[in-house]
Coordinates of C-alpha atoms and ligand atoms in Angstrom, one line a residue:
M1 CA -20.2 -21.5 -21.4
K2 CA -19.0 -18.2 -20.0
Y3 CA -20.9 -15.2 -21.4
I4 CA -19.1 -11.9 -21.9
S5 CA -19.6 -8.3 -22.9
I6 CA -16.8 -6.4 -24.6
L7 CA -17.0 -2.6 -24.3
G8 CA -14.7 -1.3 -27.1
S9 CA -14.6 -4.5 -29.2
T10 CA -13.2 -2.6 -32.2
G11 CA -10.0 -1.4 -30.4
S12 CA -6.7 -3.1 -29.7
I13 CA -7.8 -4.8 -26.5
G14 CA -11.3 -5.5 -27.9
T15 CA -10.0 -7.3 -31.0
Q16 CA -7.5 -9.3 -29.0
T17 CA -10.2 -10.3 -26.6
L18 CA -12.1 -11.6 -29.7
D19 CA -9.0 -13.5 -30.7
V20 CA -9.1 -15.2 -27.2
V21 CA -12.8 -16.0 -27.8
R22 CA -12.0 -17.5 -31.2
E23 CA -9.4 -19.7 -29.6
H24 CA -11.8 -20.9 -26.9
S25 CA -15.2 -20.8 -28.8
D26 CA -16.4 -23.9 -26.9
E27 CA -16.2 -22.1 -23.6
L28 CA -16.6 -18.4 -24.3
K29 CA -19.6 -16.6 -25.9
V30 CA -19.8 -12.9 -26.6
C31 CA -23.3 -11.5 -25.8
A32 CA -22.7 -7.8 -26.3
I33 CA -20.1 -5.7 -28.1
T34 CA -19.6 -1.9 -28.4
G35 CA -17.7 0.6 -30.6
N36 CA -17.7 4.2 -31.4
N37 CA -17.0 4.8 -35.1
N38 CA -15.7 1.7 -36.7
I39 CA -19.0 0.2 -38.0
E40 CA -17.4 -1.8 -40.7
L41 CA -15.5 -3.8 -38.1
L42 CA -18.6 -4.0 -35.9
K43 CA -20.5 -5.5 -38.8
E44 CA -17.8 -8.1 -39.4
Q45 CA -17.9 -8.9 -35.6
I46 CA -21.7 -9.2 -35.6
L47 CA -21.6 -11.6 -38.6
E48 CA -18.9 -13.7 -36.9
F49 CA -19.9 -13.8 -33.3
S50 CA -23.7 -13.1 -33.4
P51 CA -23.8 -11.1 -30.2
E52 CA -27.3 -10.3 -28.9
L53 CA -26.6 -6.6 -28.5
C54 CA -24.3 -4.1 -30.2
C55 CA -23.9 -0.5 -29.1
V56 CA -22.5 2.1 -31.5
M57 CA -21.7 5.2 -29.3
N58 CA -22.1 7.5 -32.3
E59 CA -25.8 7.7 -33.0
G60 CA -25.5 8.5 -36.7
K61 CA -23.2 5.5 -37.2
A62 CA -25.6 3.3 -35.3
L63 CA -28.3 4.0 -37.9
L64 CA -25.8 3.4 -40.7
L65 CA -24.9 0.0 -39.2
K66 CA -28.6 -1.0 -39.0
N67 CA -28.8 -0.2 -42.7
M68 CA -25.7 -2.2 -43.5
L69 CA -27.0 -5.3 -41.8
S70 CA -29.6 -7.4 -43.6
G71 CA -33.0 -7.9 -42.0
N72 CA -32.4 -11.4 -40.7
I73 CA -29.7 -10.4 -38.2
K74 CA -30.9 -10.8 -34.7
T75 CA -28.5 -8.5 -33.0
E76 CA -30.2 -5.5 -31.3
I77 CA -28.4 -2.2 -32.3
L78 CA -28.3 0.5 -29.6
S79 CA -26.5 3.8 -29.4
G80 CA -25.1 6.4 -27.0
M81 CA -24.3 6.1 -23.3
D82 CA -27.6 4.3 -22.6
G83 CA -26.5 1.6 -25.1
L84 CA -23.0 1.4 -23.6
I85 CA -24.6 0.9 -20.1
A86 CA -27.0 -1.7 -21.5
A87 CA -24.0 -3.7 -22.8
A88 CA -22.3 -3.4 -19.4
E89 CA -25.4 -4.5 -17.5
Y90 CA -26.4 -7.2 -20.0
D91 CA -28.2 -9.8 -17.9
K92 CA -26.6 -12.9 -19.5
S93 CA -23.0 -11.5 -19.3
E94 CA -20.9 -12.7 -16.4
I95 CA -17.7 -10.9 -17.3
I96 CA -17.5 -7.4 -18.7
V97 CA -14.3 -6.6 -20.5
T98 CA -13.8 -2.8 -20.3
A99 CA -11.7 -1.9 -23.3
V100 CA -12.9 1.5 -24.2
S101 CA -10.2 4.1 -24.1
G102 CA -10.5 7.0 -21.6
M103 CA -12.8 8.1 -18.8
I104 CA -15.9 7.5 -20.9
G105 CA -15.5 4.0 -19.3
L106 CA -16.5 5.2 -15.9
K107 CA -20.3 5.1 -16.1
P108 CA -20.6 1.7 -17.8
T109 CA -18.1 0.2 -15.4
V110 CA -20.0 1.6 -12.4
A111 CA -23.2 0.2 -13.9
A112 CA -21.6 -3.3 -14.3
I113 CA -20.2 -3.2 -10.8
K114 CA -23.7 -2.4 -9.4
K115 CA -25.0 -5.5 -11.2
G116 CA -22.3 -7.6 -9.4
K117 CA -20.6 -8.5 -12.7
T118 CA -17.0 -9.5 -12.9
I119 CA -14.9 -6.7 -14.5
A120 CA -12.0 -7.6 -16.7
L121 CA -10.5 -4.1 -16.4
A122 CA -8.4 -2.8 -19.3
N123 CA -9.7 0.7 -19.0
K124 CA -7.3 2.0 -16.4
E125 CA -8.7 5.5 -16.6
T126 CA -11.8 4.4 -14.8
L127 CA -9.9 3.3 -11.7
V128 CA -7.6 6.3 -11.9
T129 CA -10.5 8.7 -12.1
G130 CA -12.6 6.9 -9.5
G131 CA -10.0 5.5 -7.1
S132 CA -11.2 4.0 -3.9
Y133 CA -14.8 5.0 -4.7
I134 CA -14.7 2.3 -7.4
M135 CA -12.9 -0.3 -5.2
D136 CA -15.4 0.3 -2.3
L137 CA -18.3 0.0 -4.7
A138 CA -16.9 -3.3 -6.1
K139 CA -16.7 -4.6 -2.5
L140 CA -20.2 -3.5 -1.7
Y141 CA -21.7 -5.2 -4.8
H142 CA -19.4 -8.3 -4.6
S143 CA -18.0 -7.5 -8.0
A144 CA -14.6 -8.9 -8.8
I145 CA -12.1 -6.6 -10.6
L146 CA -9.6 -8.6 -12.5
P147 CA -6.8 -6.7 -14.1
V148 CA -6.1 -7.0 -17.9
D149 CA -3.3 -4.4 -18.0
S150 CA -0.2 -6.7 -18.3
E151 CA 1.7 -5.2 -15.3
H152 CA -1.3 -5.5 -13.0
S153 CA -2.1 -9.0 -14.3
A154 CA 1.6 -9.8 -13.5
I155 CA 1.3 -8.4 -9.9
F156 CA -2.1 -10.2 -9.4
Q157 CA -0.5 -13.5 -10.5
S158 CA 2.6 -12.9 -8.3
L159 CA 0.3 -12.2 -5.4
M160 CA -1.2 -15.7 -5.9
S161 CA 1.9 -17.0 -4.1
S162 CA 1.1 -15.0 -0.9
S163 CA -1.2 -12.2 0.1
E164 CA -1.5 -8.4 -0.2
K165 CA -0.7 -8.1 3.5
S166 CA 2.9 -9.4 3.0
I167 CA 3.8 -7.0 0.2
N168 CA 7.1 -5.2 0.7
K169 CA 6.9 -3.4 -2.6
I170 CA 5.5 -3.7 -6.1
I171 CA 8.0 -3.7 -8.9
L172 CA 6.2 -2.1 -11.8
T173 CA 8.1 -2.5 -15.1
A174 CA 8.0 0.0 -18.0
S175 CA 9.3 -0.4 -21.5
G176 CA 10.4 3.3 -21.5
G177 CA 8.5 4.0 -24.7
P178 CA 9.9 5.3 -27.9
F179 CA 11.8 8.2 -26.2
R180 CA 13.7 6.2 -23.6
G181 CA 17.1 7.8 -22.9
K182 CA 16.2 11.1 -24.6
D183 CA 16.5 14.5 -23.0
T184 CA 14.1 17.5 -22.8
E185 CA 15.9 19.2 -25.7
Y186 CA 15.2 16.3 -28.0
L187 CA 11.6 16.0 -26.9
K188 CA 10.9 19.7 -27.8
N189 CA 10.7 18.8 -31.5
V190 CA 9.1 15.3 -31.6
T191 CA 6.2 14.7 -33.8
I192 CA 2.9 12.7 -33.5
D193 CA 4.4 10.0 -35.7
D194 CA 7.5 9.8 -33.5
A195 CA 5.4 9.4 -30.4
L196 CA 3.1 6.8 -31.9
K197 CA 6.1 4.4 -32.6
H198 CA 6.0 2.2 -29.6
P199 CA 9.0 -0.3 -29.6
N200 CA 7.2 -3.4 -28.1
W201 CA 3.4 -3.1 -28.1
S202 CA 0.8 -2.2 -30.8
M203 CA -2.0 -0.3 -29.0
G204 CA -4.6 2.4 -29.4
K205 CA -3.4 6.0 -30.0
K206 CA -4.2 7.4 -26.5
I207 CA -2.2 4.7 -24.6
T208 CA 0.6 4.9 -27.1
I209 CA 1.1 8.6 -26.5
D210 CA 0.7 8.0 -22.7
S211 CA 3.5 5.4 -23.1
A212 CA 5.7 8.0 -24.8
T213 CA 5.2 10.6 -22.0
L214 CA 5.4 7.8 -19.3
M215 CA 2.0 9.0 -18.2
N216 CA 0.8 5.5 -18.9
K217 CA 3.2 4.3 -16.2
G218 CA 2.0 7.0 -13.9
L219 CA -1.6 6.0 -14.5
E220 CA -0.5 2.4 -13.8
V221 CA 1.1 3.5 -10.5
I222 CA -2.3 4.9 -9.5
E223 CA -4.1 1.9 -10.8
A224 CA -1.8 -0.4 -8.7
K225 CA -2.2 1.7 -5.6
F226 CA -6.0 1.2 -5.7
L227 CA -6.1 -2.4 -7.0
F228 CA -3.7 -3.7 -4.5
D229 CA -4.2 -1.2 -1.6
V230 CA -0.5 -0.3 -1.2
K231 CA 1.1 3.0 -0.3
P232 CA 2.7 5.0 -3.2
E233 CA 6.1 4.5 -1.6
Q234 CA 5.7 0.8 -2.0
I235 CA 5.6 1.1 -5.8
E236 CA 8.9 1.1 -7.6
V237 CA 8.9 1.8 -11.3
V238 CA 11.8 0.1 -13.2
V239 CA 12.4 0.6 -16.9
H240 CA 12.9 -2.8 -18.6
P241 CA 13.1 -2.2 -22.4
Q242 CA 12.5 -5.9 -23.4
S243 CA 9.0 -6.1 -21.8
I244 CA 9.5 -9.7 -20.8
I245 CA 9.2 -9.3 -17.0
H246 CA 5.7 -7.8 -16.8
S247 CA 6.0 -6.8 -13.1
G248 CA 6.4 -8.5 -9.8
V249 CA 6.1 -8.3 -6.0
E250 CA 8.8 -8.3 -3.3
F251 CA 7.3 -9.9 -0.2
C252 CA 8.2 -9.2 3.4
D253 CA 10.8 -12.1 3.4
H254 CA 12.6 -10.4 0.5
S255 CA 11.6 -13.0 -1.9
T256 CA 10.5 -11.5 -5.2
I257 CA 8.0 -13.3 -7.5
A258 CA 7.5 -11.9 -11.0
Q259 CA 5.5 -12.9 -14.1
L260 CA 7.3 -13.3 -17.4
G261 CA 6.2 -13.8 -21.0
L262 CA 6.5 -12.4 -24.5
P263 CA 4.7 -9.1 -25.0
D264 CA 1.2 -10.5 -26.0
M265 CA -1.9 -8.9 -24.5
R266 CA -3.9 -12.0 -25.2
V267 CA -2.1 -13.7 -22.3
P268 CA -3.4 -11.4 -19.6
I269 CA -6.8 -11.1 -21.3
Q270 CA -7.2 -14.9 -21.3
F271 CA -6.0 -15.1 -17.7
A272 CA -8.8 -12.7 -16.6
L273 CA -11.4 -14.5 -18.7
F274 CA -10.6 -17.9 -17.2
Y275 CA -9.4 -16.9 -13.7
P276 CA -8.6 -18.8 -11.5
R277 CA -8.0 -21.5 -14.1
R278 CA -5.1 -21.7 -16.6
E279 CA -6.0 -22.7 -20.1
K280 CA -3.9 -23.9 -23.0
N281 CA -3.5 -21.8 -26.1
S282 CA -1.5 -21.7 -29.3
Y283 CA 0.5 -18.6 -28.6
K284 CA 4.3 -18.4 -28.9
S285 CA 6.5 -19.8 -26.1
L286 CA 9.1 -17.7 -24.3
S287 CA 12.7 -18.6 -25.0
L288 CA 15.0 -16.7 -22.6
S289 CA 18.2 -18.0 -24.3
E290 CA 16.9 -16.4 -27.6
I291 CA 16.3 -13.1 -25.9
G292 CA 19.7 -13.3 -24.2
K293 CA 19.7 -10.2 -22.0
L294 CA 17.2 -8.5 -19.8
T295 CA 18.2 -5.0 -18.7
F296 CA 16.9 -2.5 -16.1
E297 CA 17.2 1.2 -15.6
K298 CA 15.7 4.0 -13.4
P299 CA 13.1 6.1 -15.1
D300 CA 14.1 9.8 -15.6
V301 CA 11.3 11.7 -13.9
N302 CA 12.9 15.1 -14.7
V303 CA 12.5 14.5 -18.4
F304 CA 9.3 12.4 -18.2
K305 CA 7.5 14.6 -15.6
C306 CA 4.1 12.9 -16.0
L307 CA 5.4 9.9 -14.0
G308 CA 6.4 12.2 -11.1
L309 CA 3.0 13.9 -11.3
A310 CA 1.2 10.6 -10.8
F311 CA 3.1 10.1 -7.5
E312 CA 2.3 13.8 -6.5
A313 CA -1.4 13.2 -7.3
L314 CA -1.5 10.1 -5.1
K315 CA 0.1 12.1 -2.3
A316 CA -2.4 14.9 -2.6
G317 CA -5.2 12.3 -2.7
G318 CA -9.0 12.7 -3.2
T319 CA -9.8 14.1 -6.7
M320 CA -6.2 14.9 -7.6
P321 CA -5.7 11.7 -9.6
T322 CA -9.1 12.4 -11.3
V323 CA -7.9 15.8 -12.3
L324 CA -4.5 14.6 -13.6
N325 CA -6.3 11.9 -15.6
A326 CA -8.8 14.3 -17.1
S327 CA -6.2 16.9 -17.9
N328 CA -4.0 14.3 -19.5
E329 CA -6.8 12.9 -21.6
A330 CA -7.6 16.4 -22.9
C331 CA -3.9 17.2 -23.5
V332 CA -3.3 13.9 -25.5
D333 CA -6.3 14.9 -27.6
L334 CA -4.9 18.4 -28.2
F335 CA -1.4 16.9 -29.0
L336 CA -3.0 14.4 -31.5
N337 CA -4.8 17.4 -33.1
K338 CA -1.6 19.4 -33.4
K339 CA -2.8 22.1 -31.0
I340 CA 0.0 21.6 -28.4
S341 CA 3.5 20.2 -28.4
F342 CA 4.7 16.9 -26.8
L343 CA 6.2 18.6 -23.8
D344 CA 3.1 20.8 -23.3
I345 CA 1.3 17.6 -22.1
G346 CA 3.3 17.3 -18.9
N347 CA 3.5 21.1 -18.4
I348 CA -0.3 21.7 -18.7
N349 CA -1.0 18.6 -16.5
E350 CA 1.2 20.2 -13.8
K351 CA -0.4 23.7 -14.1
I352 CA -3.9 22.2 -13.8
M353 CA -2.9 20.1 -10.8
L354 CA -1.4 23.2 -9.1
K355 CA -4.8 25.0 -9.5
H356 CA -6.8 22.2 -7.9
N357 CA -7.8 21.7 -4.3
P358 CA -8.6 18.0 -4.0
V359 CA -11.8 16.8 -2.2
K360 CA -12.7 13.3 -1.1
I361 CA -14.5 11.3 -3.7
D362 CA -17.9 10.1 -2.3
S363 CA -20.0 9.9 -5.5
I364 CA -19.8 9.8 -9.2
E365 CA -20.9 13.5 -9.2
T366 CA -17.6 14.4 -7.4
I367 CA -15.7 12.7 -10.2
L368 CA -17.7 14.4 -12.9
A369 CA -17.3 17.8 -11.1
A370 CA -13.5 17.4 -11.1
E371 CA -13.6 16.7 -14.8
V372 CA -15.6 19.9 -15.4
F373 CA -13.0 21.8 -13.3
V374 CA -10.3 20.5 -15.7
K375 CA -12.3 21.6 -18.8
K376 CA -12.8 25.1 -17.4
T377 CA -9.2 25.5 -16.2
L378 CA -7.8 24.2 -19.5
E379 CA -9.9 26.8 -21.4
S380 CA -8.5 29.6 -19.2
I381 CA -4.9 28.4 -19.7
L382 CA -4.9 27.9 -23.5
Ligands
NDP401 P1 -8.2 1.7 -28.8 O1 -8.1 3.1 -29.1 O2 -7.5 0.7 -29.7 O3 -9.8 1.2 -28.7 C1 -10.7 2.0 -28.0 C2 -12.1 1.4 -28.1 O4 -13.0 2.3 -27.5 C3 -12.6 1.2 -29.6 O5 -13.5 0.1 -29.6 C4 -13.3 2.6 -29.8 O6 -14.3 2.5 -30.8 C5 -13.9 2.7 -28.4 N1 -14.2 4.2 -28.1 C6 -13.3 5.2 -28.3 N2 -13.9 6.4 -27.9 C7 -15.1 6.0 -27.5 C8 -16.2 6.8 -26.9 N3 -16.1 8.1 -26.8 N4 -17.3 6.1 -26.6 C9 -17.4 4.8 -26.7 N5 -16.4 4.0 -27.2 C10 -15.3 4.6 -27.6 O7 -7.7 1.5 -27.3 P2 -6.9 0.3 -26.6 O8 -7.7 -1.0 -27.0 O9 -5.5 0.4 -26.9 O10 -7.1 0.6 -25.1 C11 -8.4 0.4 -24.4 C12 -8.2 0.6 -22.9 O11 -7.3 -0.5 -22.5 C13 -7.5 1.9 -22.5 O12 -8.0 2.3 -21.3 C14 -6.0 1.5 -22.4 O13 -5.3 2.3 -21.4 C15 -6.2 0.0 -21.9 N6 -5.0 -0.8 -22.1 C16 -4.7 -1.1 -23.4 C17 -3.6 -1.9 -23.7 C18 -3.2 -2.3 -25.1 O14 -2.3 -3.1 -25.3 N7 -3.9 -1.7 -26.1 C19 -2.8 -2.5 -22.6 C20 -3.3 -2.2 -21.3 C21 -4.4 -1.3 -21.1 P3 -14.0 2.7 -32.4 O15 -12.8 2.0 -32.7 O16 -15.2 2.1 -33.0 O17 -14.0 4.1 -32.7
MG402 MG1 0.3 -1.7 -19.1

């Protein structure tokens, strides 16, 4: 039996991870789950999976959940950051699926790494905000970081045919999001609902908006740089609207290996949970003849400036990706609350980056200080 903790079990990745557990209930057991607000779903998950621990980030809701559960439930209910960390460090759990959204994932992920746990990393913001500090920490504590993000899982699987040393370039595919092919004039007036209509994937709100601005691809460029230790110039982003080729690697002999599949996040989740084994499942098979055509385009970084900003942030180094990530997270929140327009997201990210002098990340405090810088700068801009 493999024991796992799921941080963010009520979200899109969290619920799909539980689907994988359902499919393999003879081999996977959930010890700890966490959520923020959705206590109705947490209650259902407790009744179905009987985890030993459940953390509700929101303290008031944690009390409500306790009341909703009858006395004979054995699950311990915790709340707040301490509870989230307890789920990440849970003794019995071998693998921690980090599926919370945003940089709130940093502290629990660091805690899990320090316990030498295997991290099934969905929460890309943690790696973007912490960069090489996270990777070095993982090496120090012998904690494996296995990508769940479909592109990085594809790169990871492609690399199984050779090694990181022989990479020529990484080919990072992007669906292009709901506004593929649109110009800046069009984007001036798009609404929240327009931005939330992703053509291929059903995901949480934050990542769906990031997919519309192409910031998601920018965050993935940064994620790839740190996970696979490549130079930014070695990462080529290609728009591939069908989302069948999930990404690939061109090796030094000019042979390219890529991973293909229908867009279904349960595949990379399962791969991370069973790595290095492949396991059967009941998911749909890929039929290339039914799909017929796979197409590719260059992304338009003039219209989708967030993607260009990610490369700039990597060039600047140190805390610049941290600042871009924190600024973007705040901007997405403001956009979802109708305080700024869609195009403001990229414009404000750029302004905040211009005001930042990056420093080397040598501790979690440096990361948190960069995030405070963003909060203050944002207040002065708005
Ligand atoms: P969702 O918004 O669907 O889920 C987020 C989860 O985190 C929920 O369980 C939510 O709890 C919890 N959460 C939200 N805010 C907080 C907080 N402040 N403190 C503690 N918990 C919190 O997101 P996704 O599942 O789509 O994405 C999760 C991560 O995975 C992101 O980093 C994303 O970039 C990454 N990812 C997602 C993919 C996808 O297909 N969805 C693909 C690749 C990567 P509650 O629901 O109870 O409020
Ligand atoms: Mg992805």
